[in-house]
PDB file of C-alpha atoms and ligand atoms in Angstrom:
ATOM      1  CA  MET X   1      96.782  43.893  69.454  1.00  0.00           C
ATOM      2  CA  CYS X   2      93.109  44.336  68.562  1.00  0.00           C
ATOM      3  CA  GLU X   3      91.903  46.326  65.530  1.00  0.00           C
ATOM      4  CA  PRO X   4      89.456  49.139  66.585  1.00  0.00           C
ATOM      5  CA  ARG X   5      86.584  47.894  64.153  1.00  0.00           C
ATOM      6  CA  TYR X   6      83.935  48.159  66.766  1.00  0.00           C
ATOM      7  CA  PHE X   7      85.596  50.916  68.937  1.00  0.00           C
ATOM      8  CA  GLU X   8      83.368  53.640  70.222  1.00  0.00           C
ATOM      9  CA  VAL X   9      82.467  55.266  73.615  1.00  0.00           C
ATOM     10  CA  ARG X  10      79.317  53.451  74.497  1.00  0.00           C
ATOM     11  CA  TYR X  11      79.560  53.532  78.347  1.00  0.00           C
ATOM     12  CA  ALA X  12      81.674  55.602  80.868  1.00  0.00           C
ATOM     13  CA  ILE X  13      83.914  53.641  83.190  1.00  0.00           C
ATOM     14  CA  ASN X  14      86.694  56.231  83.675  1.00  0.00           C
ATOM     15  CA  PRO X  15      86.834  60.016  83.722  1.00  0.00           C
ATOM     16  CA  TRP X  16      87.868  60.212  80.173  1.00  0.00           C
ATOM     17  CA  MET X  17      84.998  58.628  78.674  1.00  0.00           C
ATOM     18  CA  ASP X  18      82.048  60.776  77.584  1.00  0.00           C
ATOM     19  CA  THR X  19      79.358  58.892  75.811  1.00  0.00           C
ATOM     20  CA  GLY X  20      78.372  62.285  74.070  1.00  0.00           C
ATOM     21  CA  THR X  21      81.661  62.521  72.375  1.00  0.00           C
ATOM     22  CA  PRO X  22      81.889  60.556  69.032  1.00  0.00           C
ATOM     23  CA  VAL X  23      84.814  58.591  67.979  1.00  0.00           C
ATOM     24  CA  ASP X  24      86.290  59.203  64.494  1.00  0.00           C
ATOM     25  CA  LEU X  25      86.471  55.627  63.511  1.00  0.00           C
ATOM     26  CA  PRO X  26      88.388  56.028  60.203  1.00  0.00           C
ATOM     27  CA  LEU X  27      90.822  58.054  62.085  1.00  0.00           C
ATOM     28  CA  ALA X  28      91.047  55.634  64.992  1.00  0.00           C
ATOM     29  CA  ARG X  29      91.806  52.869  62.531  1.00  0.00           C
ATOM     30  CA  ASP X  30      94.544  54.945  60.675  1.00  0.00           C
ATOM     31  CA  GLN X  31      96.207  55.727  64.119  1.00  0.00           C
ATOM     32  CA  TRP X  32      96.137  52.055  65.194  1.00  0.00           C
ATOM     33  CA  ARG X  33      97.598  51.120  61.895  1.00  0.00           C
ATOM     34  CA  THR X  34     100.325  53.517  62.190  1.00  0.00           C
ATOM     35  CA  LEU X  35     101.272  52.090  65.769  1.00  0.00           C
ATOM     36  CA  VAL X  36     101.419  48.437  64.265  1.00  0.00           C
ATOM     37  CA  GLU X  37     103.645  49.912  61.517  1.00  0.00           C
ATOM     38  CA  ALA X  38     105.835  51.625  64.010  1.00  0.00           C
ATOM     39  CA  TYR X  39     106.302  48.470  65.922  1.00  0.00           C
ATOM     40  CA  ARG X  40     106.998  46.316  62.852  1.00  0.00           C
ATOM     41  CA  SER X  41     109.482  48.931  61.234  1.00  0.00           C
ATOM     42  CA  ARG X  42     111.537  48.825  64.549  1.00  0.00           C
ATOM     43  CA  GLY X  43     111.799  45.010  64.352  1.00  0.00           C
ATOM     44  CA  HIS X  44     108.922  44.071  66.698  1.00  0.00           C
ATOM     45  CA  THR X  45     106.380  41.210  65.755  1.00  0.00           C
ATOM     46  CA  VAL X  46     102.803  42.065  65.991  1.00  0.00           C
ATOM     47  CA  GLU X  47      99.986  39.476  66.357  1.00  0.00           C
ATOM     48  CA  THR X  48      96.522  40.347  66.167  1.00  0.00           C
ATOM     49  CA  ILE X  49      93.128  39.191  67.747  1.00  0.00           C
ATOM     50  CA  ALA X  50      89.800  39.268  65.762  1.00  0.00           C
ATOM     51  CA  PRO X  51      87.712  42.099  67.301  1.00  0.00           C
ATOM     52  CA  VAL X  52      84.376  41.145  68.594  1.00  0.00           C
ATOM     53  CA  ALA X  53      81.180  43.185  67.891  1.00  0.00           C
ATOM     54  CA  GLY X  54      79.799  44.709  70.958  1.00  0.00           C
ATOM     55  CA  LEU X  55      83.199  44.817  72.936  1.00  0.00           C
ATOM     56  CA  PRO X  56      84.257  48.367  72.003  1.00  0.00           C
ATOM     57  CA  ASP X  57      87.200  48.404  74.640  1.00  0.00           C
ATOM     58  CA  MET X  58      88.539  45.173  73.411  1.00  0.00           C
ATOM     59  CA  VAL X  59      91.069  47.272  71.521  1.00  0.00           C
ATOM     60  CA  PHE X  60      92.760  47.871  74.952  1.00  0.00           C
ATOM     61  CA  ALA X  61      94.663  44.544  74.755  1.00  0.00           C
ATOM     62  CA  ALA X  62      96.928  45.330  77.515  1.00  0.00           C
ATOM     63  CA  ASN X  63      94.179  44.762  79.952  1.00  0.00           C
ATOM     64  CA  ALA X  64      93.494  41.232  78.899  1.00  0.00           C
ATOM     65  CA  ALA X  65      96.424  39.424  80.618  1.00  0.00           C
ATOM     66  CA  LEU X  66      99.898  39.595  81.897  1.00  0.00           C
ATOM     67  CA  THR X  67     102.284  37.113  80.127  1.00  0.00           C
ATOM     68  CA  MET X  68     105.869  36.260  81.202  1.00  0.00           C
ATOM     69  CA  ASP X  69     108.066  33.380  80.910  1.00  0.00           C
ATOM     70  CA  GLY X  70     105.643  31.868  78.447  1.00  0.00           C
ATOM     71  CA  LYS X  71     102.956  31.828  81.058  1.00  0.00           C
ATOM     72  CA  VAL X  72      99.641  33.745  80.880  1.00  0.00           C
ATOM     73  CA  PHE X  73      97.741  35.327  83.891  1.00  0.00           C
ATOM     74  CA  GLY X  74      94.319  36.002  82.539  1.00  0.00           C
ATOM     75  CA  SER X  75      92.090  39.053  83.733  1.00  0.00           C
ATOM     76  CA  SER X  76      89.070  39.366  85.616  1.00  0.00           C
ATOM     77  CA  PHE X  77      87.568  42.791  84.572  1.00  0.00           C
ATOM     78  CA  HIS X  78      86.174  45.327  87.008  1.00  0.00           C
ATOM     79  CA  ALA X  79      83.422  46.602  84.841  1.00  0.00           C
ATOM     80  CA  ALA X  80      80.562  44.092  83.681  1.00  0.00           C
ATOM     81  CA  GLU X  81      80.911  45.717  80.260  1.00  0.00           C
ATOM     82  CA  ARG X  82      84.390  44.295  79.582  1.00  0.00           C
ATOM     83  CA  ARG X  83      83.937  40.895  81.323  1.00  0.00           C
ATOM     84  CA  PRO X  84      83.199  39.177  78.041  1.00  0.00           C
ATOM     85  CA  GLU X  85      86.553  40.070  76.717  1.00  0.00           C
ATOM     86  CA  SER X  86      88.216  37.518  78.984  1.00  0.00           C
ATOM     87  CA  ALA X  87      86.775  34.542  76.883  1.00  0.00           C
ATOM     88  CA  ALA X  88      87.765  36.057  73.667  1.00  0.00           C
ATOM     89  CA  TYR X  89      91.392  36.748  74.682  1.00  0.00           C
ATOM     90  CA  ALA X  90      91.460  33.141  76.446  1.00  0.00           C
ATOM     91  CA  ARG X  91      90.610  31.646  73.080  1.00  0.00           C
ATOM     92  CA  TRP X  92      93.247  33.646  71.253  1.00  0.00           C
ATOM     93  CA  PHE X  93      95.890  32.393  73.799  1.00  0.00           C
ATOM     94  CA  LYS X  94      94.686  28.816  73.420  1.00  0.00           C
ATOM     95  CA  GLU X  95      94.959  28.777  69.832  1.00  0.00           C
ATOM     96  CA  ALA X  96      98.442  30.222  70.086  1.00  0.00           C
ATOM     97  CA  GLY X  97      99.412  27.366  72.501  1.00  0.00           C
ATOM     98  CA  TYR X  98      99.316  28.960  75.986  1.00  0.00           C
ATOM     99  CA  ASP X  99      97.287  27.909  78.861  1.00  0.00           C
ATOM    100  CA  VAL X 100      95.634  30.834  80.658  1.00  0.00           C
ATOM    101  CA  HIS X 101      95.448  30.941  84.356  1.00  0.00           C
ATOM    102  CA  PRO X 102      92.422  33.045  85.297  1.00  0.00           C
ATOM    103  CA  SER X 103      92.689  35.522  88.131  1.00  0.00           C
ATOM    104  CA  ARG X 104      90.373  34.834  91.158  1.00  0.00           C
ATOM    105  CA  SER X 105      90.334  38.706  91.982  1.00  0.00           C
ATOM    106  CA  VAL X 106      89.668  41.671  89.939  1.00  0.00           C
ATOM    107  CA  CYS X 107      92.668  41.994  87.801  1.00  0.00           C
ATOM    108  CA  GLU X 108      93.141  44.145  84.547  1.00  0.00           C
ATOM    109  CA  GLY X 109      96.385  42.609  83.240  1.00  0.00           C
ATOM    110  CA  GLU X 110      99.243  44.991  81.999  1.00  0.00           C
ATOM    111  CA  GLY X 111      96.889  47.848  82.743  1.00  0.00           C
ATOM    112  CA  ASP X 112      97.887  47.581  86.438  1.00  0.00           C
ATOM    113  CA  LEU X 113     100.790  45.044  86.202  1.00  0.00           C
ATOM    114  CA  VAL X 114     104.126  46.313  84.813  1.00  0.00           C
ATOM    115  CA  PRO X 115     107.019  43.862  84.682  1.00  0.00           C
ATOM    116  CA  ALA X 116     110.062  45.798  85.704  1.00  0.00           C
ATOM    117  CA  GLY X 117     113.259  43.791  85.665  1.00  0.00           C
ATOM    118  CA  ARG X 118     113.364  41.472  88.697  1.00  0.00           C
ATOM    119  CA  TYR X 119     110.048  42.933  90.014  1.00  0.00           C
ATOM    120  CA  VAL X 120     106.428  43.298  88.867  1.00  0.00           C
ATOM    121  CA  LEU X 121     105.095  46.778  89.887  1.00  0.00           C
ATOM    122  CA  ALA X 122     101.414  46.416  90.652  1.00  0.00           C
ATOM    123  CA  GLY X 123      98.768  49.139  90.766  1.00  0.00           C
ATOM    124  CA  THR X 124      95.619  49.058  92.890  1.00  0.00           C
ATOM    125  CA  GLY X 125      92.985  51.698  94.060  1.00  0.00           C
ATOM    126  CA  PHE X 126      90.584  51.830  91.116  1.00  0.00           C
ATOM    127  CA  ARG X 127      90.674  48.506  89.211  1.00  0.00           C
ATOM    128  CA  THR X 128      93.031  45.625  90.089  1.00  0.00           C
ATOM    129  CA  HIS X 129      92.429  44.345  93.632  1.00  0.00           C
ATOM    130  CA  SER X 130      95.576  43.868  95.831  1.00  0.00           C
ATOM    131  CA  ALA X 131      94.352  40.183  96.245  1.00  0.00           C
ATOM    132  CA  ALA X 132      95.412  39.778  92.704  1.00  0.00           C
ATOM    133  CA  HIS X 133      98.878  41.090  93.346  1.00  0.00           C
ATOM    134  CA  ARG X 134      99.492  37.997  95.649  1.00  0.00           C
ATOM    135  CA  GLU X 135      97.996  35.741  93.129  1.00  0.00           C
ATOM    136  CA  VAL X 136     100.486  37.171  90.506  1.00  0.00           C
ATOM    137  CA  GLN X 137     103.462  36.728  92.799  1.00  0.00           C
ATOM    138  CA  GLU X 138     102.339  33.209  93.473  1.00  0.00           C
ATOM    139  CA  PHE X 139     101.915  32.351  89.884  1.00  0.00           C
ATOM    140  CA  PHE X 140     105.073  33.804  88.458  1.00  0.00           C
ATOM    141  CA  GLY X 141     107.274  33.564  91.424  1.00  0.00           C
ATOM    142  CA  ARG X 142     108.444  37.092  91.145  1.00  0.00           C
ATOM    143  CA  PRO X 143     108.369  39.720  93.761  1.00  0.00           C
ATOM    144  CA  VAL X 144     105.221  41.941  93.259  1.00  0.00           C
ATOM    145  CA  ILE X 145     105.495  45.612  94.620  1.00  0.00           C
ATOM    146  CA  GLY X 146     102.038  47.123  95.228  1.00  0.00           C
ATOM    147  CA  LEU X 147     101.466  50.778  94.514  1.00  0.00           C
ATOM    148  CA  ASP X 148      98.367  52.836  95.489  1.00  0.00           C
ATOM    149  CA  LEU X 149      96.784  55.065  92.743  1.00  0.00           C
ATOM    150  CA  VAL X 150      94.884  57.934  94.089  1.00  0.00           C
ATOM    151  CA  ASP X 151      93.844  60.162  90.957  1.00  0.00           C
ATOM    152  CA  PRO X 152      90.931  58.784  89.062  1.00  0.00           C
ATOM    153  CA  ARG X 153      92.249  60.335  85.824  1.00  0.00           C
ATOM    154  CA  PHE X 154      95.178  57.667  86.204  1.00  0.00           C
ATOM    155  CA  TYR X 155      92.907  54.815  87.035  1.00  0.00           C
ATOM    156  CA  HIS X 156      95.446  52.140  85.740  1.00  0.00           C
ATOM    157  CA  LEU X 157      99.123  51.988  86.692  1.00  0.00           C
ATOM    158  CA  ASP X 158     100.036  52.009  82.976  1.00  0.00           C
ATOM    159  CA  THR X 159      98.573  55.580  82.706  1.00  0.00           C
ATOM    160  CA  ALA X 160     100.914  56.885  85.331  1.00  0.00           C
ATOM    161  CA  LEU X 161     104.139  54.937  84.888  1.00  0.00           C
ATOM    162  CA  PHE X 162     106.113  52.927  82.330  1.00  0.00           C
ATOM    163  CA  PHE X 163     109.193  50.782  82.451  1.00  0.00           C
ATOM    164  CA  LEU X 164     112.083  52.024  80.334  1.00  0.00           C
ATOM    165  CA  GLY X 165     114.306  49.025  80.568  1.00  0.00           C
ATOM    166  CA  GLY X 166     118.035  49.363  81.545  1.00  0.00           C
ATOM    167  CA  GLU X 167     120.821  51.655  80.123  1.00  0.00           C
ATOM    168  CA  PRO X 168     119.528  52.807  76.659  1.00  0.00           C
ATOM    169  CA  GLY X 169     123.102  52.676  75.300  1.00  0.00           C
ATOM    170  CA  ALA X 170     124.284  49.433  76.845  1.00  0.00           C
ATOM    171  CA  ASP X 171     124.334  47.320  73.688  1.00  0.00           C
ATOM    172  CA  GLU X 172     124.025  49.932  71.160  1.00  0.00           C
ATOM    173  CA  GLY X 173     124.446  48.819  67.486  1.00  0.00           C
ATOM    174  CA  THR X 174     123.644  44.985  68.060  1.00  0.00           C
ATOM    175  CA  GLY X 175     120.039  45.486  67.530  1.00  0.00           C
ATOM    176  CA  GLU X 176     119.314  43.303  70.257  1.00  0.00           C
ATOM    177  CA  SER X 177     116.999  44.781  72.907  1.00  0.00           C
ATOM    178  CA  ALA X 178     115.328  41.976  74.513  1.00  0.00           C
ATOM    179  CA  GLY X 179     117.822  41.431  77.434  1.00  0.00           C
ATOM    180  CA  ARG X 180     117.935  45.032  78.217  1.00  0.00           C
ATOM    181  CA  ARG X 181     114.225  45.291  77.936  1.00  0.00           C
ATOM    182  CA  THR X 182     113.668  42.703  80.750  1.00  0.00           C
ATOM    183  CA  GLY X 183     116.549  44.087  82.901  1.00  0.00           C
ATOM    184  CA  GLU X 184     117.087  40.605  83.840  1.00  0.00           C
ATOM    185  CA  GLY X 185     120.459  39.877  85.212  1.00  0.00           C
ATOM    186  CA  SER X 186     121.697  43.311  84.659  1.00  0.00           C
ATOM    187  CA  ASP X 187     120.354  46.036  86.743  1.00  0.00           C
ATOM    188  CA  GLU X 188     116.941  46.992  88.057  1.00  0.00           C
ATOM    189  CA  GLY X 189     116.202  49.115  85.064  1.00  0.00           C
ATOM    190  CA  ASN X 190     114.354  52.433  85.424  1.00  0.00           C
ATOM    191  CA  VAL X 191     110.953  53.832  85.056  1.00  0.00           C
ATOM    192  CA  ALA X 192     109.241  57.148  83.977  1.00  0.00           C
ATOM    193  CA  TYR X 193     106.206  58.010  86.245  1.00  0.00           C
ATOM    194  CA  TYR X 194     103.906  60.880  87.484  1.00  0.00           C
ATOM    195  CA  PRO X 195     104.308  61.208  91.278  1.00  0.00           C
ATOM    196  CA  ALA X 196     100.954  62.784  92.018  1.00  0.00           C
ATOM    197  CA  ALA X 197      99.056  59.851  90.789  1.00  0.00           C
ATOM    198  CA  PHE X 198     100.422  57.853  93.608  1.00  0.00           C
ATOM    199  CA  SER X 199      99.731  57.864  97.475  1.00  0.00           C
ATOM    200  CA  PRO X 200     102.518  59.370  99.653  1.00  0.00           C
ATOM    201  CA  GLY X 201     103.907  56.030 100.643  1.00  0.00           C
ATOM    202  CA  SER X 202     103.759  54.596  97.200  1.00  0.00           C
ATOM    203  CA  ARG X 203     105.616  57.646  95.987  1.00  0.00           C
ATOM    204  CA  GLU X 204     108.272  57.275  98.505  1.00  0.00           C
ATOM    205  CA  ALA X 205     108.623  53.615  97.586  1.00  0.00           C
ATOM    206  CA  LEU X 206     109.163  54.468  93.903  1.00  0.00           C
ATOM    207  CA  ARG X 207     111.751  57.293  94.892  1.00  0.00           C
ATOM    208  CA  ARG X 208     113.575  54.658  96.773  1.00  0.00           C
ATOM    209  CA  LEU X 209     113.472  51.948  94.107  1.00  0.00           C
ATOM    210  CA  TYR X 210     114.193  54.469  91.287  1.00  0.00           C
ATOM    211  CA  PRO X 211     116.332  57.497  92.429  1.00  0.00           C
ATOM    212  CA  ASP X 212     117.193  58.169  88.711  1.00  0.00           C
ATOM    213  CA  ALA X 213     113.496  57.983  87.467  1.00  0.00           C
ATOM    214  CA  VAL X 214     112.239  60.127  84.643  1.00  0.00           C
ATOM    215  CA  ILE X 215     109.659  62.310  86.342  1.00  0.00           C
ATOM    216  CA  ALA X 216     106.707  63.420  84.113  1.00  0.00           C
ATOM    217  CA  THR X 217     104.784  66.579  84.385  1.00  0.00           C
ATOM    218  CA  GLU X 218     100.912  66.691  84.907  1.00  0.00           C
ATOM    219  CA  GLU X 219     100.768  67.903  81.330  1.00  0.00           C
ATOM    220  CA  ASP X 220     102.758  65.065  80.065  1.00  0.00           C
ATOM    221  CA  ALA X 221     100.856  62.564  82.074  1.00  0.00           C
ATOM    222  CA  LEU X 222      97.496  64.057  80.886  1.00  0.00           C
ATOM    223  CA  ALA X 223      98.690  63.723  77.277  1.00  0.00           C
ATOM    224  CA  PHE X 224      99.093  59.849  78.061  1.00  0.00           C
ATOM    225  CA  GLY X 225     102.788  60.301  77.687  1.00  0.00           C
ATOM    226  CA  LEU X 226     103.215  57.585  80.398  1.00  0.00           C
ATOM    227  CA  ASN X 227     101.122  55.139  78.455  1.00  0.00           C
ATOM    228  CA  SER X 228     104.240  54.241  76.549  1.00  0.00           C
ATOM    229  CA  VAL X 229     105.906  51.121  75.378  1.00  0.00           C
ATOM    230  CA  SER X 230     109.512  50.978  75.568  1.00  0.00           C
ATOM    231  CA  ASP X 231     111.828  48.246  74.060  1.00  0.00           C
ATOM    232  CA  GLY X 232     114.887  49.737  75.992  1.00  0.00           C
ATOM    233  CA  ARG X 233     116.020  51.723  73.077  1.00  0.00           C
ATOM    234  CA  HIS X 234     112.810  52.900  71.255  1.00  0.00           C
ATOM    235  CA  VAL X 235     110.037  54.561  73.250  1.00  0.00           C
ATOM    236  CA  PHE X 236     106.761  54.598  71.567  1.00  0.00           C
ATOM    237  CA  VAL X 237     105.140  57.679  72.998  1.00  0.00           C
ATOM    238  CA  ALA X 238     102.333  60.277  72.595  1.00  0.00           C
ATOM    239  CA  PRO X 239     103.696  63.173  70.507  1.00  0.00           C
ATOM    240  CA  GLN X 240     101.881  65.563  72.882  1.00  0.00           C
ATOM    241  CA  ALA X 241     104.157  64.702  75.743  1.00  0.00           C
ATOM    242  CA  HIS X 242     106.711  67.302  74.707  1.00  0.00           C
ATOM    243  CA  GLY X 243     108.718  67.443  78.190  1.00  0.00           C
ATOM    244  CA  LEU X 244     108.950  63.735  78.363  1.00  0.00           C
ATOM    245  CA  ILE X 245     110.105  63.353  74.927  1.00  0.00           C
ATOM    246  CA  ASP X 246     112.899  65.774  75.289  1.00  0.00           C
ATOM    247  CA  GLU X 247     114.045  64.092  78.513  1.00  0.00           C
ATOM    248  CA  LEU X 248     114.003  60.621  77.004  1.00  0.00           C
ATOM    249  CA  SER X 249     116.106  61.907  74.090  1.00  0.00           C
ATOM    250  CA  ARG X 250     118.637  63.383  76.481  1.00  0.00           C
ATOM    251  CA  ARG X 251     118.951  60.115  78.243  1.00  0.00           C
ATOM    252  CA  GLY X 252     119.822  58.331  75.010  1.00  0.00           C
ATOM    253  CA  HIS X 253     116.473  56.791  74.259  1.00  0.00           C
ATOM    254  CA  VAL X 254     114.868  57.126  70.754  1.00  0.00           C
ATOM    255  CA  PRO X 255     111.294  58.426  71.158  1.00  0.00           C
ATOM    256  CA  VAL X 256     108.991  57.187  68.342  1.00  0.00           C
ATOM    257  CA  PRO X 257     105.940  59.478  68.505  1.00  0.00           C
ATOM    258  CA  VAL X 258     102.627  57.889  67.623  1.00  0.00           C
ATOM    259  CA  ASP X 259      99.385  59.772  68.059  1.00  0.00           C
ATOM    260  CA  LEU X 260      96.402  57.867  69.371  1.00  0.00           C
ATOM    261  CA  SER X 261      94.345  60.733  70.264  1.00  0.00           C
ATOM    262  CA  GLU X 262      91.014  58.988  69.285  1.00  0.00           C
ATOM    263  CA  PHE X 263      91.706  56.304  71.809  1.00  0.00           C
ATOM    264  CA  ARG X 264      92.157  59.051  74.581  1.00  0.00           C
ATOM    265  CA  LYS X 265      88.319  59.520  74.448  1.00  0.00           C
ATOM    266  CA  ALA X 266      87.953  56.178  76.024  1.00  0.00           C
ATOM    267  CA  GLY X 267      91.065  56.656  78.368  1.00  0.00           C
ATOM    268  CA  GLY X 268      93.540  54.662  76.473  1.00  0.00           C
ATOM    269  CA  GLY X 269      96.893  55.228  74.610  1.00  0.00           C
ATOM    270  CA  ILE X 270      99.696  53.285  73.090  1.00  0.00           C
ATOM    271  CA  LYS X 271     100.392  50.911  75.925  1.00  0.00           C
ATOM    272  CA  CYS X 272      96.793  50.253  76.458  1.00  0.00           C
ATOM    273  CA  CYS X 273      96.490  49.034  72.941  1.00  0.00           C
ATOM    274  CA  THR X 274      99.485  46.617  73.263  1.00  0.00           C
ATOM    275  CA  LEU X 275      99.657  43.439  75.117  1.00  0.00           C
ATOM    276  CA  GLU X 276     103.310  42.261  75.363  1.00  0.00           C
ATOM    277  CA  ILE X 277     103.918  38.635  74.972  1.00  0.00           C
ATOM    278  CA  ARG X 278     107.066  37.671  77.044  1.00  0.00           C
TER     279      ARG X 278
HETATM  280  N1  LIG U 301      87.854  52.271  78.456  1.00  0.00           N
HETATM  281  C1  LIG U 301      88.779  51.294  78.971  1.00  0.00           C
HETATM  282  C2  LIG U 301      88.564  51.129  80.462  1.00  0.00           C
HETATM  283  O1  LIG U 301      88.410  51.994  81.202  1.00  0.00           O
HETATM  284  C3  LIG U 301      90.295  51.689  78.782  1.00  0.00           C
HETATM  285  C4  LIG U 301      91.327  51.012  79.231  1.00  0.00           C
HETATM  286  C5  LIG U 301      92.577  51.618  79.004  1.00  0.00           C
HETATM  287  N2  LIG U 301      93.754  50.536  79.213  1.00  0.00           N
HETATM  288  C6  LIG U 301      94.921  50.673  79.824  1.00  0.00           C
HETATM  289  N3  LIG U 301      95.626  49.744  79.735  1.00  0.00           N
HETATM  290  N4  LIG U 301      95.003  51.741  80.650  1.00  0.00           N
HETATM  291  O2  LIG U 301      88.792  50.076  80.930  1.00  0.00           O
END
């Protein structure tokens, strides 16, 4: 995660961004620290990268890479303003002992690439190019399922869908969530998504893959409710996504509401601020 020291809306590269709307930086920093604390108090490890002046969107760590099996697929940003972030994140990974394989095509990491059990769900339409989907499949040797995004408000896959993991109650009480989170070796796991963000064919593909998915309303999607992080049990979720929170509880998950409203001014939320090291 990357502390929002230099966070602001200085350019507009998605419909949420309005350079005339100021960010309340002290509030953004409080919200960010609350998210870090929420992760740590639920047993997760949080590493941080030093923020770089002049890179306001660097707070959206999810966009920097996709990591799985200890391998790192580095991003190649769509917008010129964000391209220098790649070098900063590559340095962090090097120092942490990882090699970074750079994407040859436009690719925005976990913004558009969502590991989902045996598959990687991969968005395209606004940012990540479908050529990158093939690179990801080749690099990780995991089946990549391409999904077309059609609503500019949901310009990254992680604004319209998140992976819930497998059965929330499967190993209740052990405190172990990693196996369930990956879905590996068990079932396919499940997702939550907002259907209208996808093309008709992609919507149908999701329906076939996840007949029991949590379907979010437009209201919950606009509240960035789908920009959530799930460890299988806890779901770190925007508190404004009321319908989604109720449904997650009903299904046995434990919603952990964390408000990142200041980050919404740049088109980001909980998941955007979080790059998962797998
Ligand atoms: N302002 C950033 C952009 O438009 C927000 C990125 C949000 N990140 C995400 N994973 N959806 O690139």
